[in-house]
């Protein structure tokens, strides 16, 4: 199973998609919390890992739908740091699935390049087995020139860890590159894994759970949250369109918050000299350090 599926639309599906595209605003960034794989596996009397594998197949469909409808950034919660508490058999099974999928991704980079898809792993890569670190680093480097659709795979991720890592980054640079007065929300945001992404416009969580589960808690303050009872491996194009419709209905209520957040962030940036040469140098150092780490991991 490839990362972008060859989903074939029915006439009704493609017509409805065109209508939604023509009549309403399409979210720029959609985040998926793919929940319910094991309940699906139990209901079908198949192995848990087969449930996760079917979940991956749905992710590939979702990517196709997102590409076709005009979503430009997708973030997907594939492995929480909390998932390390699951049985070693399941954790190893999920890692094997990731090994298989990332190896496949490297075989099909040409296809991803054709679609202009850039893969970014957001999470604490250092917590992963070494061979997987190498695979994900190589995947990120080999698609880094693409800019049509960004796919952020949250792997070994929790928000609390992301924020902790951001604090660590700030502290590491506090004696040379930063001054105490530089530290503010805007700076923290720039130290998150998602530093180059706008916040999600829409979050879609499946399986009837209405929690955020430590996912992008910093980034979701003005996102439309959409919860569906469907189990992730059973998600269909119609569920996806229903979430887009809910976004089109609810975004108006959030537009004012968004505007005022953006304004606040701009004001903060201005009042804290955020556009100074010194700060730009610091941001360039973050990017450089992150890229150097990837190059090192890929070479291991
Ligand atoms: C949540 O369902 C799903 C996960 C913990 C794993 C999701 C992973 C995939 C779909 C594969 C993605 C792989 C790559 C390489 C991107 P659950 O296990 O919590 O199921 P439950 O809620 O029914 O217990
Ligand atoms: Mg679950």
CSV table of C-alpha atoms and ligand atoms in Angstrom, one decimal:
chain,number,residue,atom,x,y,z
A,1,UNK,CA,0.0,0.0,0.0
A,2,UNK,CA,1.4,3.3,-1.2
A,3,UNK,CA,1.3,6.6,0.8
A,4,UNK,CA,-1.1,8.2,-1.6
A,5,UNK,CA,-3.8,5.8,-2.7
A,6,UNK,CA,-5.3,5.5,-6.2
A,7,UNK,CA,-8.8,6.1,-4.8
A,8,UNK,CA,-11.5,6.1,-7.5
A,9,UNK,CA,-14.3,8.5,-6.9
A,10,UNK,CA,-17.9,7.7,-7.9
A,11,UNK,CA,-19.7,10.4,-9.9
A,12,UNK,CA,-21.6,11.5,-6.8
A,13,UNK,CA,-18.5,11.7,-4.7
A,14,UNK,CA,-16.6,13.8,-7.2
A,15,UNK,CA,-19.6,16.1,-7.9
A,16,UNK,CA,-20.1,16.7,-4.2
A,17,UNK,CA,-16.4,17.4,-3.8
A,18,UNK,CA,-16.6,20.0,-6.6
A,19,UNK,CA,-19.7,21.6,-4.9
A,20,UNK,CA,-17.9,21.9,-1.5
A,21,UNK,CA,-14.9,23.3,-3.2
A,22,UNK,CA,-16.8,25.9,-5.2
A,23,UNK,CA,-19.2,27.0,-2.4
A,24,UNK,CA,-17.0,27.1,0.7
A,25,UNK,CA,-13.6,27.6,2.1
A,26,UNK,CA,-11.4,24.5,2.1
A,27,UNK,CA,-9.2,24.2,5.3
A,28,UNK,CA,-5.5,24.7,4.6
A,29,UNK,CA,-4.4,22.4,7.3
A,30,UNK,CA,-6.2,19.3,8.6
A,31,UNK,CA,-5.1,17.1,11.5
A,32,UNK,CA,-6.3,13.5,12.0
A,33,UNK,CA,-6.3,11.6,15.2
A,34,UNK,CA,-6.6,8.1,13.8
A,35,UNK,CA,-8.4,6.3,16.7
A,36,UNK,CA,-10.2,3.0,16.9
A,37,UNK,CA,-7.9,0.6,15.0
A,38,UNK,CA,-7.9,-2.1,17.7
A,39,UNK,CA,-11.7,-1.9,18.3
A,40,UNK,CA,-12.0,-2.3,14.5
A,41,UNK,CA,-9.6,-5.3,14.6
A,42,UNK,CA,-11.6,-6.9,17.4
A,43,UNK,CA,-14.9,-6.4,15.6
A,44,UNK,CA,-13.4,-8.1,12.5
A,45,UNK,CA,-11.6,-10.8,14.5
A,46,UNK,CA,-8.3,-9.8,13.0
A,47,UNK,CA,-5.0,-9.2,14.6
A,48,UNK,CA,-4.4,-5.7,16.2
A,49,UNK,CA,-1.5,-5.0,13.9
A,50,UNK,CA,-3.7,-5.8,10.9
A,51,UNK,CA,-6.1,-3.2,12.3
A,52,UNK,CA,-3.3,-0.7,12.3
A,53,UNK,CA,-2.3,-1.7,8.8
A,54,UNK,CA,-5.9,-1.1,7.6
A,55,UNK,CA,-5.6,2.2,9.4
A,56,UNK,CA,-2.6,3.1,7.3
A,57,UNK,CA,-4.5,2.2,4.1
A,58,UNK,CA,-7.1,4.8,5.2
A,59,UNK,CA,-4.5,7.4,5.8
A,60,UNK,CA,-3.4,6.9,2.2
A,61,UNK,CA,-7.0,7.4,1.1
A,62,UNK,CA,-7.2,10.5,3.2
A,63,UNK,CA,-4.1,11.9,1.7
A,64,UNK,CA,-5.6,11.4,-1.8
A,65,UNK,CA,-8.8,13.1,-0.7
A,66,UNK,CA,-6.9,16.0,0.8
A,67,UNK,CA,-4.8,16.5,-2.3
A,68,UNK,CA,-7.8,16.4,-4.5
A,69,UNK,CA,-10.0,18.8,-2.5
A,70,UNK,CA,-7.2,21.3,-2.0
A,71,UNK,CA,-6.0,20.8,1.6
A,72,UNK,CA,-2.3,21.7,1.6
A,73,UNK,CA,-1.1,20.4,5.0
A,74,UNK,CA,-2.0,17.2,6.8
A,75,UNK,CA,-0.9,16.2,10.3
A,76,UNK,CA,-1.6,12.8,11.5
A,77,UNK,CA,-1.1,11.2,15.0
A,78,UNK,CA,0.5,7.9,14.3
A,79,UNK,CA,2.3,7.1,17.5
A,80,UNK,CA,2.0,8.8,20.9
A,81,UNK,CA,4.8,8.6,23.5
A,82,UNK,CA,2.0,7.2,25.7
A,83,UNK,CA,1.8,4.3,23.2
A,84,UNK,CA,5.2,3.0,24.6
A,85,UNK,CA,3.1,1.8,27.5
A,86,UNK,CA,1.3,-0.8,25.3
A,87,UNK,CA,2.5,-4.4,25.2
A,88,UNK,CA,6.0,-4.8,23.7
A,89,UNK,CA,4.4,-7.0,21.0
A,90,UNK,CA,2.1,-4.2,19.9
A,91,UNK,CA,4.8,-1.5,20.1
A,92,UNK,CA,7.2,-3.7,18.0
A,93,UNK,CA,4.3,-4.5,15.6
A,94,UNK,CA,3.7,-0.8,15.1
A,95,UNK,CA,7.4,-0.1,14.6
A,96,UNK,CA,7.5,-3.0,12.0
A,97,UNK,CA,4.6,-1.4,10.2
A,98,UNK,CA,6.4,2.0,10.2
A,99,UNK,CA,9.6,0.3,9.0
A,100,UNK,CA,7.7,-1.2,6.1
A,101,UNK,CA,5.8,2.0,5.2
A,102,UNK,CA,8.9,4.3,5.4
A,103,UNK,CA,10.9,1.8,3.4
A,104,UNK,CA,8.1,1.9,0.8
A,105,UNK,CA,8.1,5.6,0.9
A,106,UNK,CA,11.8,5.7,0.0
A,107,UNK,CA,11.0,3.4,-3.0
A,108,UNK,CA,8.3,5.7,-4.2
A,109,UNK,CA,9.8,9.2,-3.6
A,110,UNK,CA,9.4,9.8,-7.3
A,111,UNK,CA,5.7,9.5,-7.0
A,112,UNK,CA,5.7,11.8,-3.9
A,113,UNK,CA,7.9,14.3,-5.7
A,114,UNK,CA,5.4,14.3,-8.6
A,115,UNK,CA,2.7,15.3,-6.1
A,116,UNK,CA,5.1,17.7,-4.4
A,117,UNK,CA,4.6,16.0,-1.0
A,118,UNK,CA,7.0,16.8,1.7
A,119,UNK,CA,7.1,14.4,4.7
A,120,UNK,CA,8.0,15.7,8.1
A,121,UNK,CA,8.1,13.6,11.3
A,122,UNK,CA,7.1,15.6,14.3
A,123,UNK,CA,8.1,14.0,17.5
A,124,UNK,CA,11.0,12.9,19.7
A,125,UNK,CA,12.8,10.8,17.1
A,126,UNK,CA,15.5,9.9,19.6
A,127,UNK,CA,13.0,7.7,21.4
A,128,UNK,CA,12.7,5.4,18.3
A,129,UNK,CA,14.9,2.4,17.5
A,130,UNK,CA,18.0,3.4,15.6
A,131,UNK,CA,17.1,1.8,12.3
A,132,UNK,CA,13.7,3.7,12.3
A,133,UNK,CA,15.5,6.9,13.2
A,134,UNK,CA,17.6,6.4,10.0
A,135,UNK,CA,14.5,5.6,7.9
A,136,UNK,CA,12.5,8.6,9.0
A,137,UNK,CA,15.4,11.0,8.7
A,138,UNK,CA,16.1,9.7,5.1
A,139,UNK,CA,12.4,10.1,4.3
A,140,UNK,CA,12.4,13.7,5.5
A,141,UNK,CA,15.6,14.6,3.6
A,142,UNK,CA,14.5,12.9,0.4
A,143,UNK,CA,11.3,15.0,0.2
A,144,UNK,CA,12.6,18.2,1.6
A,145,UNK,CA,12.5,20.1,-1.7
A,146,UNK,CA,8.7,19.5,-2.1
A,147,UNK,CA,6.1,22.2,-1.2
A,148,UNK,CA,2.7,21.3,-2.6
A,149,UNK,CA,1.4,19.2,0.3
A,150,UNK,CA,3.0,18.9,3.7
A,151,UNK,CA,2.4,15.6,5.6
A,152,UNK,CA,3.4,15.8,9.2
A,153,UNK,CA,3.5,12.4,10.8
A,154,UNK,CA,3.4,12.7,14.6
A,155,UNK,CA,5.5,9.8,15.7
A,156,UNK,CA,6.8,9.4,19.3
A,157,UNK,CA,4.9,12.6,19.9
A,158,UNK,CA,3.0,14.3,22.7
A,159,UNK,CA,2.4,18.0,23.1
A,160,UNK,CA,3.9,18.1,26.6
A,161,UNK,CA,7.1,16.6,25.2
A,162,UNK,CA,7.1,19.0,22.3
A,163,UNK,CA,6.8,22.0,24.7
A,164,UNK,CA,9.5,20.5,27.0
A,165,UNK,CA,11.8,20.1,24.0
A,166,UNK,CA,11.1,23.7,23.0
A,167,UNK,CA,12.1,24.9,26.5
A,168,UNK,CA,15.2,22.8,26.2
A,169,UNK,CA,16.1,24.5,22.9
A,170,UNK,CA,15.6,27.9,24.4
A,171,UNK,CA,17.8,27.1,27.4
A,172,UNK,CA,20.5,25.6,25.2
A,173,UNK,CA,20.8,28.9,23.4
A,174,UNK,CA,20.2,31.2,26.3
A,175,UNK,CA,23.8,32.0,27.1
A,176,UNK,CA,25.0,32.8,23.5
A,177,UNK,CA,22.2,33.6,21.0
A,178,UNK,CA,19.3,34.7,23.2
A,179,UNK,CA,18.6,37.3,25.9
A,180,UNK,CA,16.0,36.8,28.7
A,181,UNK,CA,13.8,39.5,27.1
A,182,UNK,CA,13.6,37.5,23.9
A,183,UNK,CA,11.6,34.7,25.6
A,184,UNK,CA,7.9,35.0,24.8
A,185,UNK,CA,5.1,33.0,23.2
A,186,UNK,CA,6.2,33.8,19.7
A,187,UNK,CA,9.7,32.5,20.4
A,188,UNK,CA,8.4,29.3,22.0
A,189,UNK,CA,6.2,28.7,19.0
A,190,UNK,CA,9.3,28.9,16.7
A,191,UNK,CA,11.0,26.2,18.8
A,192,UNK,CA,8.1,23.7,18.4
A,193,UNK,CA,8.4,20.8,15.9
A,194,UNK,CA,5.7,22.6,13.9
A,195,UNK,CA,7.7,25.7,13.6
A,196,UNK,CA,7.1,25.9,9.8
A,197,UNK,CA,3.3,25.0,9.9
A,198,UNK,CA,0.3,27.2,10.3
A,199,UNK,CA,-2.0,25.8,13.1
A,200,UNK,CA,-4.5,23.2,11.9
A,201,UNK,CA,-7.8,24.6,10.8
A,202,UNK,CA,-9.7,21.4,11.4
A,203,UNK,CA,-9.0,18.4,13.6
A,204,UNK,CA,-10.8,15.2,12.9
A,205,UNK,CA,-10.8,12.5,15.6
A,206,UNK,CA,-12.5,9.2,15.0
A,207,UNK,CA,-13.9,6.4,17.3
A,208,UNK,CA,-16.2,8.6,19.4
A,209,UNK,CA,-13.5,9.8,21.8
A,210,UNK,CA,-13.8,13.5,22.4
A,211,UNK,CA,-10.3,14.1,24.0
A,212,UNK,CA,-7.2,15.8,22.6
A,213,UNK,CA,-4.9,13.1,24.1
A,214,UNK,CA,-1.9,15.5,24.3
A,215,UNK,CA,-2.0,16.2,20.6
A,216,UNK,CA,-0.9,19.7,19.3
A,217,UNK,CA,-2.3,21.3,22.4
A,218,UNK,CA,-0.3,24.5,21.8
A,219,UNK,CA,-1.5,24.7,18.2
A,220,UNK,CA,-5.2,24.0,18.5
A,221,UNK,CA,-6.6,27.0,20.3
A,222,UNK,CA,-8.6,28.2,17.3
A,223,UNK,CA,-9.1,25.0,15.3
A,224,UNK,CA,-12.5,23.5,14.5
A,225,UNK,CA,-12.7,20.2,16.3
A,226,UNK,CA,-14.7,17.5,14.6
A,227,UNK,CA,-15.5,14.1,16.3
A,228,UNK,CA,-17.0,11.2,14.6
A,229,UNK,CA,-18.1,7.8,16.0
A,230,UNK,CA,-16.7,5.9,13.0
A,231,UNK,CA,-13.6,3.8,13.8
A,232,UNK,CA,-10.6,5.0,11.8
A,233,UNK,CA,-10.2,2.0,9.4
A,234,UNK,CA,-13.9,2.5,8.5
A,235,UNK,CA,-13.6,6.1,7.6
A,236,UNK,CA,-15.1,6.9,4.1
A,237,UNK,CA,-14.9,9.8,1.8
A,238,UNK,CA,-18.4,10.9,3.1
A,239,UNK,CA,-17.1,11.1,6.6
A,240,UNK,CA,-14.2,13.2,5.3
A,241,UNK,CA,-16.6,15.5,3.4
A,242,UNK,CA,-18.8,15.8,6.5
A,243,UNK,CA,-15.8,17.1,8.5
A,244,UNK,CA,-15.1,19.7,5.7
A,245,UNK,CA,-18.7,20.7,5.8
A,246,UNK,CA,-18.6,21.1,9.6
A,247,UNK,CA,-15.5,23.2,9.2
A,248,UNK,CA,-17.3,25.4,6.6
A,249,UNK,CA,-20.2,25.8,9.0
A,250,UNK,CA,-18.2,26.5,12.2
A,251,UNK,CA,-15.1,28.4,11.0
A,252,UNK,CA,-17.0,31.8,11.1
A,253,UNK,CA,-17.2,31.6,14.9
A,254,UNK,CA,-13.5,31.1,15.1
A,255,UNK,CA,-12.4,33.7,12.5
A,256,UNK,CA,-12.5,36.6,15.1
A,257,UNK,CA,-10.3,34.6,17.5
A,258,UNK,CA,-7.9,33.7,14.8
A,259,UNK,CA,-7.6,37.3,13.6
A,260,UNK,CA,-7.0,38.6,17.1
A,261,UNK,CA,-4.4,35.8,17.8
A,262,UNK,CA,-2.6,36.7,14.6
A,263,UNK,CA,-2.6,40.3,15.5
A,264,UNK,CA,-1.4,39.6,19.0
A,265,UNK,CA,1.4,37.4,17.6
A,266,UNK,CA,2.4,40.2,15.2
A,267,UNK,CA,2.4,42.8,18.0
A,268,UNK,CA,4.4,40.5,20.2
A,269,UNK,CA,6.9,40.0,17.4
A,270,UNK,CA,7.3,43.7,16.8
A,271,UNK,CA,7.6,44.7,20.4
A,272,UNK,CA,10.2,42.0,21.0
A,273,UNK,CA,12.4,42.8,18.1
A,274,UNK,CA,11.5,39.5,16.5
A,275,UNK,CA,12.5,40.6,13.0
A,276,UNK,CA,16.0,41.7,14.1
A,277,UNK,CA,19.1,40.2,12.5
A,278,UNK,CA,20.0,38.6,15.8
A,279,UNK,CA,16.7,36.7,16.1
A,280,UNK,CA,16.7,35.7,12.5
A,281,UNK,CA,20.1,34.3,13.0
A,282,UNK,CA,18.8,32.3,16.0
A,283,UNK,CA,15.9,30.9,13.9
A,284,UNK,CA,18.4,29.9,11.2
A,285,UNK,CA,20.5,28.1,13.8
A,286,UNK,CA,17.4,26.0,14.9
A,287,UNK,CA,16.8,25.0,11.3
A,288,UNK,CA,20.4,24.2,10.7
A,289,UNK,CA,20.7,22.1,13.9
A,290,UNK,CA,17.6,20.2,13.0
A,291,UNK,CA,18.9,19.5,9.5
A,292,UNK,CA,22.3,18.5,10.7
A,293,UNK,CA,20.7,16.0,13.1
A,294,UNK,CA,18.7,14.4,10.2
A,295,UNK,CA,21.9,14.2,8.0
A,296,UNK,CA,23.7,12.5,10.9
A,297,UNK,CA,20.8,10.0,11.6
A,298,UNK,CA,20.4,9.2,7.9
A,299,UNK,CA,24.2,8.5,7.6
A,300,UNK,CA,24.2,6.1,10.6
B,1,LIG,C1,-5.1,4.4,17.5
B,1,LIG,O1,-6.0,3.3,17.5
B,1,LIG,C2,-4.1,4.2,16.5
B,1,LIG,C3,-2.7,4.1,16.7
B,1,LIG,C4,-2.2,4.1,18.1
B,1,LIG,C5,-1.8,3.9,15.6
B,1,LIG,C6,-2.1,4.5,14.4
B,1,LIG,C7,-1.1,4.1,13.3
B,1,LIG,C8,-1.5,3.9,12.1
B,1,LIG,C9,-2.8,4.0,11.5
B,1,LIG,C10,-0.3,3.4,11.2
B,1,LIG,C11,0.4,4.7,10.7
B,1,LIG,C12,1.7,4.3,10.3
B,1,LIG,C13,2.6,5.2,9.7
B,1,LIG,C14,3.9,4.7,9.3
B,1,LIG,C15,2.2,6.6,9.5
B,1,LIG,P1,-6.0,2.5,18.9
B,1,LIG,O2,-4.8,1.5,18.8
B,1,LIG,O3,-6.0,3.4,20.0
B,1,LIG,O4,-7.3,1.7,18.8
B,1,LIG,P2,-8.4,1.6,19.9
B,1,LIG,O5,-8.8,3.0,20.3
B,1,LIG,O6,-9.6,0.9,19.3
B,1,LIG,O7,-7.8,0.9,21.1
B,2,LIG,MG1,-7.4,4.5,21.0
